[in-house]
PDB file of C-alpha atoms in Angstrom:
ATOM      1  CA  MET A   1     108.402 106.533 107.149  1.00  0.00           C
ATOM      2  CA  GLU A   2     110.252 103.628 105.587  1.00  0.00           C
ATOM      3  CA  PHE A   3     108.022 100.574 105.824  1.00  0.00           C
ATOM      4  CA  LEU A   4     104.436 100.476 104.624  1.00  0.00           C
ATOM      5  CA  ALA A   5     102.207  97.444 105.186  1.00  0.00           C
ATOM      6  CA  PHE A   6     100.253  97.693 101.922  1.00  0.00           C
ATOM      7  CA  LEU A   7      97.686  95.113 102.948  1.00  0.00           C
ATOM      8  CA  PHE A   8      96.530  97.456 105.734  1.00  0.00           C
ATOM      9  CA  TYR A   9      96.779 100.569 103.546  1.00  0.00           C
ATOM     10  CA  THR A  10      94.529  99.309 100.742  1.00  0.00           C
ATOM     11  CA  GLY A  11      90.928 100.400 100.484  1.00  0.00           C
ATOM     12  CA  LEU A  12      89.109 103.715 100.424  1.00  0.00           C
ATOM     13  CA  TRP A  13      90.664 106.969 101.666  1.00  0.00           C
ATOM     14  CA  TYR A  14      88.927 110.370 101.748  1.00  0.00           C
ATOM     15  CA  GLU A  15      90.895 113.523 101.129  1.00  0.00           C
ATOM     16  CA  ILE A  16      90.508 115.872 104.088  1.00  0.00           C
ATOM     17  CA  PHE A  17      93.091 118.638 103.608  1.00  0.00           C
ATOM     18  CA  PRO A  18      94.863 118.982 100.264  1.00  0.00           C
ATOM     19  CA  LYS A  19      97.312 121.371  98.775  1.00  0.00           C
ATOM     20  CA  GLU A  20      95.783 121.855  95.344  1.00  0.00           C
ATOM     21  CA  ASN A  21      96.563 119.617  92.412  1.00  0.00           C
ATOM     22  CA  GLN A  22      95.152 119.485  88.904  1.00  0.00           C
ATOM     23  CA  PHE A  23      92.807 116.516  89.370  1.00  0.00           C
ATOM     24  CA  GLN A  24      90.950 117.886  92.386  1.00  0.00           C
ATOM     25  CA  GLU A  25      91.067 121.638  91.766  1.00  0.00           C
ATOM     26  CA  GLY A  26      87.739 123.074  92.869  1.00  0.00           C
ATOM     27  CA  GLY A  27      86.363 119.584  93.369  1.00  0.00           C
ATOM     28  CA  LYS A  28      84.646 117.958  96.294  1.00  0.00           C
ATOM     29  CA  CYS A  29      84.209 114.426  97.588  1.00  0.00           C
ATOM     30  CA  VAL A  30      87.758 113.587  96.517  1.00  0.00           C
ATOM     31  CA  ASN A  31      88.731 110.041  97.384  1.00  0.00           C
ATOM     32  CA  ALA A  32      91.147 107.328  96.356  1.00  0.00           C
ATOM     33  CA  THR A  33      90.883 103.560  96.412  1.00  0.00           C
ATOM     34  CA  TYR A  34      94.038 101.437  96.512  1.00  0.00           C
ATOM     35  CA  THR A  35      93.996  97.743  95.581  1.00  0.00           C
ATOM     36  CA  ILE A  36      96.920  95.304  95.472  1.00  0.00           C
ATOM     37  CA  ASN A  37      96.985  93.206  92.304  1.00  0.00           C
ATOM     38  CA  LEU A  38      98.346  89.653  92.177  1.00  0.00           C
ATOM     39  CA  ASP A  39     101.544  90.949  90.549  1.00  0.00           C
ATOM     40  CA  GLY A  40     102.191  93.275  93.514  1.00  0.00           C
ATOM     41  CA  ILE A  41     101.353  96.457  91.632  1.00  0.00           C
ATOM     42  CA  VAL A  42      98.938  98.774  93.424  1.00  0.00           C
ATOM     43  CA  SER A  43      95.920  99.926  91.391  1.00  0.00           C
ATOM     44  CA  VAL A  44      94.819 103.486  92.099  1.00  0.00           C
ATOM     45  CA  LEU A  45      91.356 104.920  91.438  1.00  0.00           C
ATOM     46  CA  ASN A  46      90.966 108.639  92.186  1.00  0.00           C
ATOM     47  CA  GLN A  47      87.425 110.051  92.136  1.00  0.00           C
ATOM     48  CA  ALA A  48      85.891 113.487  92.649  1.00  0.00           C
ATOM     49  CA  ILE A  49      82.961 115.685  91.802  1.00  0.00           C
ATOM     50  CA  SER A  50      84.264 118.609  89.755  1.00  0.00           C
ATOM     51  CA  ALA A  51      83.558 122.271  90.446  1.00  0.00           C
ATOM     52  CA  LEU A  52      80.881 121.960  87.732  1.00  0.00           C
ATOM     53  CA  GLY A  53      79.214 119.051  89.548  1.00  0.00           C
ATOM     54  CA  VAL A  54      80.449 116.362  87.147  1.00  0.00           C
ATOM     55  CA  TYR A  55      81.766 113.003  88.408  1.00  0.00           C
ATOM     56  CA  GLU A  56      85.398 112.519  87.391  1.00  0.00           C
ATOM     57  CA  ASN A  57      87.826 109.683  87.883  1.00  0.00           C
ATOM     58  CA  ILE A  58      91.289 108.701  86.835  1.00  0.00           C
ATOM     59  CA  GLU A  59      92.857 105.273  87.095  1.00  0.00           C
ATOM     60  CA  GLY A  60      96.500 104.459  87.474  1.00  0.00           C
ATOM     61  CA  TYR A  61      98.954 102.287  89.289  1.00  0.00           C
ATOM     62  CA  ALA A  62     101.710 102.624  91.844  1.00  0.00           C
ATOM     63  CA  VAL A  63     104.983 100.776  92.276  1.00  0.00           C
ATOM     64  CA  VAL A  64     107.543 100.955  95.060  1.00  0.00           C
ATOM     65  CA  LYS A  65     110.483 103.138  93.967  1.00  0.00           C
ATOM     66  CA  ASN A  66     112.938 101.582  96.407  1.00  0.00           C
ATOM     67  CA  PRO A  67     112.243  98.229  98.112  1.00  0.00           C
ATOM     68  CA  ALA A  68     114.167  99.431 101.176  1.00  0.00           C
ATOM     69  CA  VAL A  69     111.670 102.296 101.552  1.00  0.00           C
ATOM     70  CA  SER A  70     108.282 100.785 100.685  1.00  0.00           C
ATOM     71  CA  ALA A  71     106.359 103.948 101.609  1.00  0.00           C
ATOM     72  CA  THR A  72     107.905 105.793  98.640  1.00  0.00           C
ATOM     73  CA  LEU A  73     105.914 105.101  95.501  1.00  0.00           C
ATOM     74  CA  GLU A  74     105.915 106.136  91.871  1.00  0.00           C
ATOM     75  CA  VAL A  75     102.368 106.646  90.589  1.00  0.00           C
ATOM     76  CA  THR A  76     101.440 106.614  86.905  1.00  0.00           C
ATOM     77  CA  PHE A  77      98.195 107.948  85.423  1.00  0.00           C
ATOM     78  CA  GLY A  78      97.914 107.537  81.668  1.00  0.00           C
ATOM     79  CA  SER A  79     101.031 107.406  79.552  1.00  0.00           C
ATOM     80  CA  ASN A  80     102.756 110.584  80.680  1.00  0.00           C
ATOM     81  CA  GLN A  81     101.535 111.503  84.166  1.00  0.00           C
ATOM     82  CA  ILE A  82     104.162 110.065  86.498  1.00  0.00           C
ATOM     83  CA  GLY A  83     104.802 111.383  89.971  1.00  0.00           C
ATOM     84  CA  SER A  84     106.053 110.510  93.387  1.00  0.00           C
ATOM     85  CA  TYR A  85     103.672 109.580  96.195  1.00  0.00           C
ATOM     86  CA  ASP A  86     105.376 109.372  99.544  1.00  0.00           C
ATOM     87  CA  ILE A  87     103.366 108.164 102.510  1.00  0.00           C
ATOM     88  CA  ILE A  88     105.203 110.013 105.252  1.00  0.00           C
ATOM     89  CA  SER A  89     102.950 109.016 108.139  1.00  0.00           C
ATOM     90  CA  THR A  90      99.942 106.768 108.606  1.00  0.00           C
ATOM     91  CA  HIS A  91      97.728 105.195 111.194  1.00  0.00           C
ATOM     92  CA  TYR A  92      96.259 102.622 108.831  1.00  0.00           C
ATOM     93  CA  LYS A  93      92.750 102.712 110.308  1.00  0.00           C
ATOM     94  CA  GLU A  94      92.534 106.497 110.646  1.00  0.00           C
ATOM     95  CA  TYR A  95      94.759 108.946 108.776  1.00  0.00           C
ATOM     96  CA  SER A  96      97.538 109.102 106.228  1.00  0.00           C
ATOM     97  CA  ILE A  97      99.810 112.010 105.348  1.00  0.00           C
ATOM     98  CA  VAL A  98     101.039 112.040 101.763  1.00  0.00           C
ATOM     99  CA  TYR A  99     103.727 114.233 100.241  1.00  0.00           C
ATOM    100  CA  SER A 100     104.948 114.438  96.686  1.00  0.00           C
ATOM    101  CA  CYS A 101     107.645 116.468  95.013  1.00  0.00           C
ATOM    102  CA  THR A 102     108.212 115.995  91.293  1.00  0.00           C
ATOM    103  CA  ASP A 103     110.807 117.846  89.217  1.00  0.00           C
ATOM    104  CA  ILE A 104     109.604 119.298  85.931  1.00  0.00           C
ATOM    105  CA  PRO A 105     112.026 118.088  83.230  1.00  0.00           C
ATOM    106  CA  ASN A 106     114.353 120.648  81.653  1.00  0.00           C
ATOM    107  CA  THR A 107     113.474 123.329  84.219  1.00  0.00           C
ATOM    108  CA  ASN A 108     114.425 124.341  87.726  1.00  0.00           C
ATOM    109  CA  LEU A 109     110.785 123.952  88.753  1.00  0.00           C
ATOM    110  CA  LYS A 110     109.039 121.317  90.811  1.00  0.00           C
ATOM    111  CA  ILE A 111     105.477 120.420  91.706  1.00  0.00           C
ATOM    112  CA  GLU A 112     104.781 119.849  95.389  1.00  0.00           C
ATOM    113  CA  PHE A 113     101.675 118.216  96.783  1.00  0.00           C
ATOM    114  CA  ALA A 114     100.668 117.349 100.329  1.00  0.00           C
ATOM    115  CA  CYS A 115      97.430 116.068 101.760  1.00  0.00           C
ATOM    116  CA  ILE A 116      95.854 114.438 104.757  1.00  0.00           C
ATOM    117  CA  LEU A 117      93.682 111.422 104.006  1.00  0.00           C
ATOM    118  CA  ASP A 118      91.248 109.701 106.333  1.00  0.00           C
ATOM    119  CA  ARG A 119      89.172 106.531 106.321  1.00  0.00           C
ATOM    120  CA  ARG A 120      86.131 108.532 107.414  1.00  0.00           C
ATOM    121  CA  LYS A 121      84.809 111.757 105.962  1.00  0.00           C
ATOM    122  CA  ILE A 122      85.470 113.689 109.171  1.00  0.00           C
ATOM    123  CA  LEU A 123      88.780 113.763 110.995  1.00  0.00           C
ATOM    124  CA  PRO A 124      88.819 114.452 114.761  1.00  0.00           C
ATOM    125  CA  LEU A 125      90.358 117.802 115.726  1.00  0.00           C
ATOM    126  CA  ALA A 126      93.086 116.113 117.793  1.00  0.00           C
ATOM    127  CA  THR A 127      94.170 114.113 114.735  1.00  0.00           C
ATOM    128  CA  ILE A 128      94.089 117.206 112.510  1.00  0.00           C
ATOM    129  CA  ASN A 129      96.328 119.023 114.979  1.00  0.00           C
ATOM    130  CA  LYS A 130      98.711 116.048 115.126  1.00  0.00           C
ATOM    131  CA  CYS A 131      98.933 115.895 111.322  1.00  0.00           C
ATOM    132  CA  ASN A 132      99.403 119.658 110.974  1.00  0.00           C
ATOM    133  CA  GLU A 133     102.189 119.580 113.562  1.00  0.00           C
ATOM    134  CA  PHE A 134     103.878 116.742 111.677  1.00  0.00           C
ATOM    135  CA  LEU A 135     103.645 118.696 108.397  1.00  0.00           C
ATOM    136  CA  ALA A 136     104.814 121.931 110.044  1.00  0.00           C
ATOM    137  CA  ASN A 137     107.947 120.126 111.237  1.00  0.00           C
ATOM    138  CA  LEU A 138     108.618 119.351 107.565  1.00  0.00           C
ATOM    139  CA  GLY A 139     108.041 122.964 106.512  1.00  0.00           C
ATOM    140  CA  VAL A 140     104.518 122.501 105.106  1.00  0.00           C
ATOM    141  CA  SER A 141     102.264 125.156 106.594  1.00  0.00           C
ATOM    142  CA  ALA A 142      98.787 124.138 107.734  1.00  0.00           C
ATOM    143  CA  PHE A 143      97.682 127.614 106.632  1.00  0.00           C
ATOM    144  CA  ASN A 144      98.245 126.502 103.029  1.00  0.00           C
ATOM    145  CA  LEU A 145      95.961 123.486 103.367  1.00  0.00           C
ATOM    146  CA  SER A 146      92.312 123.845 102.382  1.00  0.00           C
ATOM    147  CA  THR A 147      89.445 121.588 103.404  1.00  0.00           C
ATOM    148  CA  THR A 148      87.888 119.370 100.734  1.00  0.00           C
ATOM    149  CA  LEU A 149      84.091 119.484 100.816  1.00  0.00           C
ATOM    150  CA  ARG A 150      82.718 116.167 101.954  1.00  0.00           C
ATOM    151  CA  ASN A 151      78.926 116.574 101.881  1.00  0.00           C
ATOM    152  CA  CYS A 152      78.563 113.838  99.285  1.00  0.00           C
TER     153      CYS A 152
END
């Protein structure tokens, strides 16, 4: 996906199927809110309830890495947590598929992350199947995706 209409992408998204990452590990009710600031930078607020039942959040911002490919973002949380956030498919009012691959400096290692987001807390089975097929075509197995608890 090359072009992203940010105005339609902003707002609240619920995480439906993630591949684990540090912020959400063991958490439930994971969601993200995206807001466009006047300077064009996108504010990001990630929220979750931890495995211990504690509300957690982290704030950051996103900028377009390449203006020719507006769906490819660089997201920064704090001073040293920088990663890619590529919106590889979206139906702005329903679902979004996000993929990230970040190299770990001075190693041959990388951190991969994929998830399906939705505007609602429940995604229709037909949409889940469509998203899983899309990810499978990219080599991301649906078997590796776990469901985020949403009884919030």
